[in-house]
Amino acid sequence: MPFKIVRNDITRVKADVIVNTANPNPICVSGTDLAIYEAAGKEKLLAERANIGKIARGDIAVTGAYNLKAKYIIHTVGTVWTDGLHHEFEILKHFMESLLC
């Protein structure tokens, strides 16, 4: 199945899925994460994320996109790269495998 990478305001992209670099806890604080929540409908999206709970590094959670043009949002917690000696490769591999399942 083909896919396309688009450089645009993520809250305005018409797509099956957008990926959000999320906070591990079901909160939104600033930046792109906050913009996505506000555009999608903050209360509904926060409620769905609260039902999911905490997301570990390398894991994903899928929610509806509500008022966005996308159908779904994949929430993932980014890996903090230190020096490659703190399981960064394993976490990234787990993330990629989670996306493909």
N, CA, C and O atoms as a printed pandas DataFrame, in Angstrom:
     atom_number atom_name residue_name chain_id  residue_number  x_coord  y_coord  z_coord
0              1         N          MET        A               1    0.844   -1.171    0.000
1              2        CA          MET        A               1    0.000    0.000    0.000
2              3         C          MET        A               1    0.894    1.239    0.000
3              4         O          MET        A               1    1.777    1.354    0.850
4              5         N          PRO        A               2    0.689    2.146   -0.911
5              6        CA          PRO        A               2    1.533    3.345   -0.978
6              7         C          PRO        A               2    1.195    4.308    0.157
7              8         O          PRO        A               2    0.080    4.316    0.679
8              9         N          PHE        A               3    2.169    5.106    0.518
9             10        CA          PHE        A               3    1.932    6.163    1.490
10            11         C          PHE        A               3    2.640    7.412    1.014
11            12         O          PHE        A               3    3.520    7.361    0.155
12            13         N          LYS        A               4    2.244    8.528    1.581
13            14        CA          LYS        A               4    2.757    9.814    1.144
14            15         C          LYS        A               4    3.140   10.626    2.371
15            16         O          LYS        A               4    2.404   10.663    3.356
16            17         N          ILE        A               5    4.281   11.267    2.306
17            18        CA          ILE        A               5    4.712   12.163    3.369
18            19         C          ILE        A               5    4.379   13.584    2.936
19            20         O          ILE        A               5    4.749   14.014    1.843
20            21         N          VAL        A               6    3.676   14.308    3.802
21            22        CA          VAL        A               6    3.224   15.658    3.484
22            23         C          VAL        A               6    3.807   16.621    4.511
23            24         O          VAL        A               6    3.778   16.360    5.713
24            25         N          ARG        A               7    4.331   17.725    4.024
25            26        CA          ARG        A               7    4.820   18.772    4.928
26            27         C          ARG        A               7    3.791   19.892    4.921
27            28         O          ARG        A               7    3.638   20.610    3.932
28            29         N          ASN        A               8    3.085   20.029    6.046
29            30        CA          ASN        A               8    1.983   20.970    6.126
30            31         C          ASN        A               8    1.607   21.134    7.599
31            32         O          ASN        A               8    2.221   20.516    8.470
32            33         N          ASP        A               9    0.628   21.942    7.871
33            34        CA          ASP        A               9    0.060   22.040    9.213
34            35         C          ASP        A               9   -0.670   20.729    9.484
35            36         O          ASP        A               9   -1.668   20.431    8.828
36            37         N          ILE        A              10   -0.188   19.952   10.434
37            38        CA          ILE        A              10   -0.722   18.614   10.673
38            39         C          ILE        A              10   -2.202   18.636   11.045
39            40         O          ILE        A              10   -2.904   17.648   10.831
40            41         N          THR        A              11   -2.682   19.738   11.593
41            42        CA          THR        A              11   -4.091   19.813   11.977
42            43         C          THR        A              11   -5.006   20.033   10.772
43            44         O          THR        A              11   -6.229   19.977   10.904
44            45         N          ARG        A              12   -4.424   20.280    9.610
45            46        CA          ARG        A              12   -5.226   20.523    8.401
46            47         C          ARG        A              12   -5.034   19.466    7.322
47            48         O          ARG        A              12   -5.590   19.580    6.230
48            49         N          VAL        A              13   -4.254   18.450    7.624
49            50        CA          VAL        A              13   -3.943   17.416    6.636
50            51         C          VAL        A              13   -5.095   16.422    6.535
51            52         O          VAL        A              13   -5.561   15.886    7.541
52            53         N          LYS        A              14   -5.547   16.184    5.299
53            54        CA          LYS        A              14   -6.552   15.155    5.050
54            55         C          LYS        A              14   -5.791   13.854    4.817
55            56         O          LYS        A              14   -5.078   13.706    3.825
56            57         N          ALA        A              15   -5.956   12.911    5.752
57            58        CA          ALA        A              15   -5.212   11.658    5.685
58            59         C          ALA        A              15   -5.955   10.593    6.480
59            60         O          ALA        A              15   -6.850   10.895    7.268
60            61         N          ASP        A              16   -5.570    9.354    6.260
61            62        CA          ASP        A              16   -6.127    8.289    7.087
62            63         C          ASP        A              16   -5.629    8.428    8.522
63            64         O          ASP        A              16   -6.387    8.249    9.474
64            65         N          VAL        A              17   -4.335    8.751    8.664
65            66        CA          VAL        A              17   -3.701    8.793    9.977
66            67         C          VAL        A              17   -2.708    9.941   10.054
67            68         O          VAL        A              17   -2.016   10.236    9.079
68            69         N          ILE        A              18   -2.638   10.589   11.209
69            70        CA          ILE        A              18   -1.526   11.486   11.518
70            71         C          ILE        A              18   -0.837   10.923   12.765
71            72         O          ILE        A              18   -1.455   10.210   13.555
72            73         N          VAL        A              19    0.435   11.246   12.930
73            74        CA          VAL        A              19    1.198   10.767   14.086
74            75         C          VAL        A              19    1.513   11.953   14.989
75            76         O          VAL        A              19    2.039   12.975   14.547
76            77         N          ASN        A              20    1.181   11.791   16.254
77            78        CA          ASN        A              20    1.394   12.829   17.256
78            79         C          ASN        A              20    2.470   12.378   18.235
79            80         O          ASN        A              20    2.360   11.304   18.826
80            81         N          THR        A              21    3.504   13.185   18.411
81            82        CA          THR        A              21    4.495   12.907   19.449
82            83         C          THR        A              21    3.886   13.345   20.770
83            84         O          THR        A              21    3.829   14.535   21.081
84            85         N          ALA        A              22    3.440   12.381   21.529
85            86        CA          ALA        A              22    2.598   12.637   22.687
86            87         C          ALA        A              22    3.363   12.646   23.998
87            88         O          ALA        A              22    4.484   12.148   24.095
88            89         N          ASN        A              23    2.731   13.220   24.990
89            90        CA          ASN        A              23    3.181   13.110   26.364
90            91         C          ASN        A              23    2.850   11.690   26.822
91            92         O          ASN        A              23    1.828   11.153   26.395
92            93         N          PRO        A              24    3.656   11.061   27.661
93            94        CA          PRO        A              24    3.323    9.711   28.129
94            95         C          PRO        A              24    1.982    9.659   28.872
95            96         O          PRO        A              24    1.271    8.656   28.804
96            97         N          ASN        A              25    1.646   10.726   29.570
97            98        CA          ASN        A              25    0.388   10.799   30.310
98            99         C          ASN        A              25   -0.686   11.459   29.454
99           100         O          ASN        A              25   -0.370   12.222   28.541
100          101         N          PRO        A              26   -1.953   11.171   29.741
101          102        CA          PRO        A              26   -3.034   11.745   28.932
102          103         C          PRO        A              26   -3.278   13.223   29.231
103          104         O          PRO        A              26   -4.319   13.608   29.763
104          105         N          ILE        A              27   -2.289   14.034   28.875
105          106        CA          ILE        A              27   -2.391   15.487   29.005
106          107         C          ILE        A              27   -1.811   16.114   27.744
107          108         O          ILE        A              27   -1.052   15.471   27.018
108          109         N          CYS        A              28   -2.159   17.341   27.489
109          110        CA          CYS        A              28   -1.521   18.080   26.396
110          111         C          CYS        A              28   -1.056   19.402   26.982
111          112         O          CYS        A              28   -1.793   20.077   27.701
112          113         N          VAL        A              29    0.174   19.757   26.663
113          114        CA          VAL        A              29    0.770   20.920   27.309
114          115         C          VAL        A              29    1.076   22.038   26.328
115          116         O          VAL        A              29    0.672   23.181   26.540
116          117         N          SER        A              30    1.790   21.714   25.250
117          118        CA          SER        A              30    2.217   22.777   24.344
118          119         C          SER        A              30    2.562   22.206   22.979
119          120         O          SER        A              30    2.491   20.998   22.749
120          121         N          GLY        A              31    2.933   23.099   22.088
121          122        CA          GLY        A              31    3.440   22.710   20.778
122          123         C          GLY        A              31    2.430   21.998   19.894
123          124         O          GLY        A              31    1.230   22.267   19.941
124          125         N          THR        A              32    2.943   21.091   19.095
125          126        CA          THR        A              32    2.120   20.355   18.136
126          127         C          THR        A              32    1.057   19.534   18.845
127          128         O          THR        A              32   -0.081   19.454   18.383
128          129         N          ASP        A              33    1.422   18.927   19.960
129          130        CA          ASP        A              33    0.474   18.125   20.728
130          131         C          ASP        A              33   -0.754   18.953   21.102
131          132         O          ASP        A              33   -1.885   18.513   20.897
132          133         N          LEU        A              34   -0.540   20.135   21.642
133          134        CA          LEU        A              34   -1.645   21.014   22.026
134          135         C          LEU        A              34   -2.449   21.449   20.803
135          136         O          LEU        A              34   -3.678   21.485   20.853
136          137         N          ALA        A              35   -1.773   21.778   19.713
137          138        CA          ALA        A              35   -2.467   22.194   18.487
138          139         C          ALA        A              35   -3.386   21.085   17.982
139          140         O          ALA        A              35   -4.504   21.358   17.546
140          141         N          ILE        A              36   -2.926   19.848   18.037
141          142        CA          ILE        A              36   -3.748   18.714   17.594
142          143         C          ILE        A              36   -4.973   18.571   18.489
143          144         O          ILE        A              36   -6.088   18.413   17.992
144          145         N          TYR        A              37   -4.779   18.623   19.795
145          146        CA          TYR        A              37   -5.906   18.494   20.723
146          147         C          TYR        A              37   -6.919   19.612   20.516
147          148         O          TYR        A              37   -8.123   19.356   20.491
148          149         N          GLU        A              38   -6.454   20.835   20.369
149          150        CA          GLU        A              38   -7.376   21.962   20.200
150          151         C          GLU        A              38   -8.153   21.861   18.898
151          152         O          GLU        A              38   -9.353   22.136   18.877
152          153         N          ALA        A              39   -7.493   21.472   17.812
153          154        CA          ALA        A              39   -8.172   21.364   16.521
154          155         C          ALA        A              39   -9.118   20.164   16.477
155          156         O          ALA        A              39  -10.165   20.222   15.832
156          157         N          ALA        A              40   -8.757   19.091   17.154
157          158        CA          ALA        A              40   -9.576   17.876   17.128
158          159         C          ALA        A              40  -10.820   18.000   18.001
159          160         O          ALA        A              40  -11.846   17.380   17.723
160          161         N          GLY        A              41  -10.725   18.785   19.034
161          162        CA          GLY        A              41  -11.781   18.862   20.046
162          163         C          GLY        A              41  -11.186   18.349   21.346
163          164         O          GLY        A              41  -11.203   17.152   21.631
164          165         N          LYS        A              42  -10.669   19.269   22.116
165          166        CA          LYS        A              42   -9.827   18.934   23.268
166          167         C          LYS        A              42  -10.510   17.995   24.267
167          168         O          LYS        A              42   -9.897   17.022   24.705
168          169         N          GLU        A              43  -11.747   18.266   24.629
169          170        CA          GLU        A              43  -12.421   17.456   25.646
170          171         C          GLU        A              43  -12.604   16.014   25.202
171          172         O          GLU        A              43  -12.344   15.091   25.974
172          173         N          LYS        A              44  -13.047   15.810   23.967
173          174        CA          LYS        A              44  -13.270   14.444   23.473
174          175         C          LYS        A              44  -11.960   13.670   23.356
175          176         O          LYS        A              44  -11.875   12.508   23.754
176          177         N          LEU        A              45  -10.948   14.324   22.809
177          178        CA          LEU        A              45   -9.668   13.646   22.618
178          179         C          LEU        A              45   -9.007   13.343   23.961
179          180         O          LEU        A              45   -8.451   12.260   24.141
180          181         N          LEU        A              46   -9.059   14.278   24.897
181          182        CA          LEU        A              46   -8.505   14.027   26.231
182          183         C          LEU        A              46   -9.231   12.883   26.931
183          184         O          LEU        A              46   -8.601   12.075   27.614
184          185         N          ALA        A              47  -10.538   12.810   26.769
185          186        CA          ALA        A              47  -11.309   11.721   27.388
186          187         C          ALA        A              47  -10.890   10.367   26.817
187          188         O          ALA        A              47  -10.732    9.401   27.563
188          189         N          GLU        A              48  -10.710   10.295   25.502
189          190        CA          GLU        A              48  -10.290    9.033   24.895
190          191         C          GLU        A              48   -8.877    8.657   25.339
191          192         O          GLU        A              48   -8.602    7.494   25.633
192          193         N          ARG        A              49   -7.985    9.643   25.387
193          194        CA          ARG        A              49   -6.609    9.377   25.859
194          195         C          ARG        A              49   -6.608    8.961   27.325
195          196         O          ARG        A              49   -5.809    8.111   27.718
196          197         N          ALA        A              50   -7.481    9.538   28.137
197          198        CA          ALA        A              50   -7.561    9.160   29.550
198          199         C          ALA        A              50   -7.973    7.697   29.689
199          200         O          ALA        A              50   -7.490    6.999   30.580
200          201         N          ASN        A              51   -8.860    7.233   28.818
201          202        CA          ASN        A              51   -9.264    5.821   28.837
202          203         C          ASN        A              51   -8.104    4.903   28.482
203          204         O          ASN        A              51   -8.028    3.780   28.980
204          205         N          ILE        A              52   -7.205    5.368   27.629
205          206        CA          ILE        A              52   -6.034    4.577   27.232
206          207         C          ILE        A              52   -5.010    4.561   28.357
207          208         O          ILE        A              52   -4.405    3.527   28.638
208          209         N          GLY        A              53   -4.818    5.701   28.998
209          210        CA          GLY        A              53   -3.847    5.802   30.082
210          211         C          GLY        A              53   -2.455    6.140   29.581
211          212         O          GLY        A              53   -2.285    6.694   28.495
212          213         N          LYS        A              54   -1.464    5.798   30.390
213          214        CA          LYS        A              54   -0.071    6.137   30.100
214          215         C          LYS        A              54    0.444    5.328   28.910
215          216         O          LYS        A              54    0.125    4.149   28.758
216          217         N          ILE        A              55    1.248    5.986   28.069
217          218        CA          ILE        A              55    1.879    5.334   26.915
218          219         C          ILE        A              55    3.375    5.249   27.200
219          220         O          ILE        A              55    4.015    6.264   27.478
220          221         N          ALA        A              56    3.924    4.058   27.132
221          222        CA          ALA        A              56    5.362    3.875   27.356
222          223         C          ALA        A              56    6.136    4.267   26.103
223          224         O          ALA        A              56    5.592    4.247   24.999
224          225         N          ARG        A              57    7.400    4.623   26.276
225          226        CA          ARG        A              57    8.259    4.934   25.130
226          227         C          ARG        A              57    8.301    3.737   24.195
227          228         O          ARG        A              57    8.511    2.600   24.618
228          229         N          GLY        A              58    8.094    4.020   22.912
229          230        CA          GLY        A              58    8.114    2.957   21.919
230          231         C          GLY        A              58    6.751    2.357   21.646
231          232         O          GLY        A              58    6.571    1.682   20.632
232          233         N          ASP        A              59    5.775    2.588   22.533
233          234        CA          ASP        A              59    4.420    2.095   22.313
234          235         C          ASP        A              59    3.614    3.139   21.550
235          236         O          ASP        A              59    4.012    4.299   21.443
236          237         N          ILE        A              60    2.481    2.705   21.025
237          238        CA          ILE        A              60    1.570    3.624   20.351
238          239         C          ILE        A              60    0.176    3.454   20.929
239          240         O          ILE        A              60   -0.144    2.425   21.524
240          241         N          ALA        A              61   -0.640    4.466   20.749
241          242        CA          ALA        A              61   -2.060    4.409   21.070
242          243         C          ALA        A              61   -2.789    5.079   19.914
243          244         O          ALA        A              61   -2.338    6.098   19.392
244          245         N          VAL        A              62   -3.903    4.509   19.523
245          246        CA          VAL        A              62   -4.670    5.044   18.396
246          247         C          VAL        A              62   -5.997    5.585   18.918
247          248         O          VAL        A              62   -6.711    4.915   19.664
248          249         N          THR        A              63   -6.309    6.815   18.506
249          250        CA          THR        A              63   -7.590    7.422   18.866
250          251         C          THR        A              63   -8.275    7.909   17.597
251          252         O          THR        A              63   -7.679    7.953   16.520
252          253         N          GLY        A              64   -9.519    8.267   17.751
253          254        CA          GLY        A              64  -10.211    8.947   16.677
254          255         C          GLY        A              64   -9.621   10.336   16.501
255          256         O          GLY        A              64   -8.921   10.834   17.383
256          257         N          ALA        A              65   -9.901   10.958   15.372
257          258        CA          ALA        A              65   -9.354   12.290   15.099
258          259         C          ALA        A              65  -10.400   13.390   15.287
259          260         O          ALA        A              65  -10.079   14.575   15.195
260          261         N          TYR        A              66  -11.631   13.007   15.546
261          262        CA          TYR        A              66  -12.718   13.936   15.831
262          263         C          TYR        A              66  -12.857   15.031   14.783
263          264         O          TYR        A              66  -13.256   14.728   13.658
264          265         N          ASN        A              67  -12.550   16.282   15.091
265          266        CA          ASN        A              67  -12.781   17.391   14.163
266          267         C          ASN        A              67  -11.680   17.589   13.126
267          268         O          ASN        A              67  -11.765   18.504   12.305
268          269         N          LEU        A              68  -10.660   16.757   13.150
269          270        CA          LEU        A              68   -9.587   16.873   12.155
270          271         C          LEU        A              68  -10.025   16.248   10.837
271          272         O          LEU        A              68  -11.022   15.527   10.786
272          273         N          LYS        A              69   -9.282   16.522    9.775
273          274        CA          LYS        A              69   -9.565   15.922    8.470
274          275         C          LYS        A              69   -9.012   14.502    8.375
275          276         O          LYS        A              69   -9.366   13.760    7.459
276          277         N          ALA        A              70   -8.150   14.123    9.309
277          278        CA          ALA        A              70   -7.637   12.756    9.375
278          279         C          ALA        A              70   -8.701   11.861   10.015
279          280         O          ALA        A              70   -9.625   12.346   10.667
280          281         N          LYS        A              71   -8.557   10.550    9.819
281          282        CA          LYS        A              71   -9.494    9.602   10.423
282          283         C          LYS        A              71   -9.052    9.187   11.825
283          284         O          LYS        A              71   -9.877    9.007   12.721
284          285         N          TYR        A              72   -7.745    9.038   12.001
285          286        CA          TYR        A              72   -7.199    8.555   13.270
286          287         C          TYR        A              72   -5.943    9.329   13.644
287          288         O          TYR        A              72   -5.301    9.955   12.801
288          289         N          ILE        A              73   -5.609    9.272   14.928
289          290        CA          ILE        A              73   -4.352    9.826   15.421
290          291         C          ILE        A              73   -3.578    8.695   16.088
291          292         O          ILE        A              73   -4.108    7.995   16.950
292          293         N          ILE        A              74   -2.329    8.523   15.684
293          294        CA          ILE        A              74   -1.429    7.608   16.381
294          295         C          ILE        A              74   -0.613    8.462   17.339
295          296         O          ILE        A              74    0.108    9.368   16.921
296          297         N          HIS        A              75   -0.733    8.168   18.621
297          298        CA          HIS        A              75    0.012    8.885   19.653
298          299         C          HIS        A              75    1.212    8.031   20.035
299          300         O          HIS        A              75    1.061    6.840   20.309
300          301         N          THR        A              76    2.389    8.616   20.056
301          302        CA          THR        A              76    3.584    7.895   20.467
302          303         C          THR        A              76    4.493    8.811   21.264
303          304         O          THR        A              76    4.553   10.018   21.028
304          305         N          VAL        A              77    5.192    8.218   22.201
305          306        CA          VAL        A              77    6.129    8.970   23.036
306          307         C          VAL        A              77    7.511    8.807   22.431
307          308         O          VAL        A              77    8.011    7.691   22.292
308          309         N          GLY        A              78    8.122    9.918   22.074
309          310        CA          GLY        A              78    9.420    9.884   21.412
310          311         C          GLY        A              78   10.530    9.323   22.283
311          312         O          GLY        A              78   10.493    9.409   23.511
312          313         N          THR        A              79   11.504    8.755   21.620
313          314        CA          THR        A              79   12.679    8.233   22.296
314          315         C          THR        A              79   13.671    9.361   22.529
315          316         O          THR        A              79   13.974   10.127   21.614
316          317         N          VAL        A              80   14.166    9.463   23.728
317          318        CA          VAL        A              80   15.209   10.434   24.030
318          319         C          VAL        A              80   16.537    9.780   23.682
319          320         O          VAL        A              80   16.926    8.782   24.289
320          321         N          TRP        A              81   17.227   10.344   22.705
321          322        CA          TRP        A              81   18.504    9.781   22.263
322          323         C          TRP        A              81   19.613   10.309   23.158
323          324         O          TRP        A              81   19.836   11.516   23.245
324          325         N          THR        A              82   20.296    9.401   23.815
325          326        CA          THR        A              82   21.399    9.794   24.681
326          327         C          THR        A              82   22.714    9.557   23.967
327          328         O          THR        A              82   23.419   10.504   23.617
328          329         N          ASP        A              83   23.039    8.310   23.755
329          330        CA          ASP        A              83   24.306    7.973   23.103
330          331         C          ASP        A              83   24.232    6.631   22.381
331          332         O          ASP        A              83   25.254    6.110   21.935
332          333         N          GLY        A              84   23.040    6.075   22.266
333          334        CA          GLY        A              84   22.878    4.776   21.631
334          335         C          GLY        A              84   23.148    3.613   22.564
335          336         O          GLY        A              84   23.057    2.456   22.153
336          337         N          LEU        A              85   23.476    3.898   23.798
337          338        CA          LEU        A              85   23.812    2.848   24.766
338          339         C          LEU        A              85   22.732    2.661   25.837
339          340         O          LEU        A              85   22.927    1.920   26.801
340          341         N          HIS        A              86   21.606    3.333   25.662
341          342        CA          HIS        A              86   20.526    3.282   26.650
342          343         C          HIS        A              86   19.236    2.739   26.026
343          344         O          HIS        A              86   18.151    3.269   26.267
344          345         N          HIS        A              87   19.362    1.701   25.241
345          346        CA          HIS        A              87   18.232    0.982   24.630
346          347         C          HIS        A              87   17.480    1.796   23.583
347          348         O          HIS        A              87   16.338    1.468   23.259
348          349         N          GLU        A              88   18.090    2.848   23.048
349          350        CA          GLU        A              88   17.403    3.674   22.052
350          351         C          GLU        A              88   17.030    2.868   20.807
351          352         O          GLU        A              88   15.929    3.020   20.278
352          353         N          PHE        A              89   17.935    2.018   20.339
353          354        CA          PHE        A              89   17.654    1.223   19.145
354          355         C          PHE        A              89   16.497    0.258   19.393
355          356         O          PHE        A              89   15.637    0.094   18.528
356          357         N          GLU        A              90   16.466   -0.375   20.552
357          358        CA          GLU        A              90   15.398   -1.316   20.878
358          359         C          GLU        A              90   14.047   -0.609   20.959
359          360         O          GLU        A              90   13.036   -1.135   20.493
360          361         N          ILE        A              91   14.037    0.580   21.549
361          362        CA          ILE        A              91   12.788    1.338   21.659
362          363         C          ILE        A              91   12.300    1.752   20.278
363          364         O          ILE        A              91   11.109    1.648   19.983
364          365         N          LEU        A              92   13.207    2.218   19.434
365          366        CA          LEU        A              92   12.834    2.606   18.075
366          367         C          LEU        A              92   12.324    1.400   17.288
367          368         O          LEU        A              92   11.340    1.512   16.557
368          369         N          LYS        A              93   12.974    0.264   17.430
369          370        CA          LYS        A              93   12.536   -0.960   16.747
370          371         C          LYS        A              93   11.137   -1.353   17.215
371          372         O          LYS        A              93   10.285   -1.709   16.401
372          373         N          HIS        A              94   10.899   -1.289   18.518
373          374        CA          HIS        A              94    9.586   -1.621   19.066
374          375         C          HIS        A              94    8.515   -0.678   18.509
375          376         O          HIS        A              94    7.415   -1.113   18.167
376          377         N          PHE        A              95    8.842    0.604   18.420
377          378        CA          PHE        A              95    7.917    1.584   17.861
378          379         C          PHE        A              95    7.560    1.237   16.418
379          380         O          PHE        A              95    6.385    1.234   16.051
380          381         N          MET        A              96    8.567    0.945   15.602
381          382        CA          MET        A              96    8.321    0.622   14.192
382          383         C          MET        A              96    7.491   -0.653   14.065
383          384         O          MET        A              96    6.595   -0.721   13.224
384          385         N          GLU        A              97    7.771   -1.646   14.876
385          386        CA          GLU        A              97    6.984   -2.881   14.849
386          387         C          GLU        A              97    5.545   -2.621   15.281
387          388         O          GLU        A              97    4.620   -3.219   14.731
388          389         N          SER        A              98    5.342   -1.743   16.251
389          390        CA          SER        A              98    3.991   -1.402   16.699
390          391         C          SER        A              98    3.194   -0.732   15.589
391          392         O          SER        A              98    1.998   -0.981   15.440
392          393         N          LEU        A              99    3.851    0.111   14.818
393          394        CA          LEU        A              99    3.175    0.789   13.707
394          395         C          LEU        A              99    2.748   -0.179   12.623
395          396         O          LEU        A              99    1.703    0.008   11.999
396          397         N          LEU        A             100    3.536   -1.203   12.394
397          398        CA          LEU        A             100    3.274   -2.125   11.293
398          399         C          LEU        A             100    2.298   -3.235   11.653
399          400         O          LEU        A             100    1.876   -3.983   10.772
400          401         N          CYS        A             101    1.929   -3.361   12.918
401          402        CA          CYS        A             101    1.010   -4.438   13.332
402          403         C          CYS        A             101   -0.430   -4.075   13.088
403          404         O          CYS        A             101   -1.325   -4.869   13.380
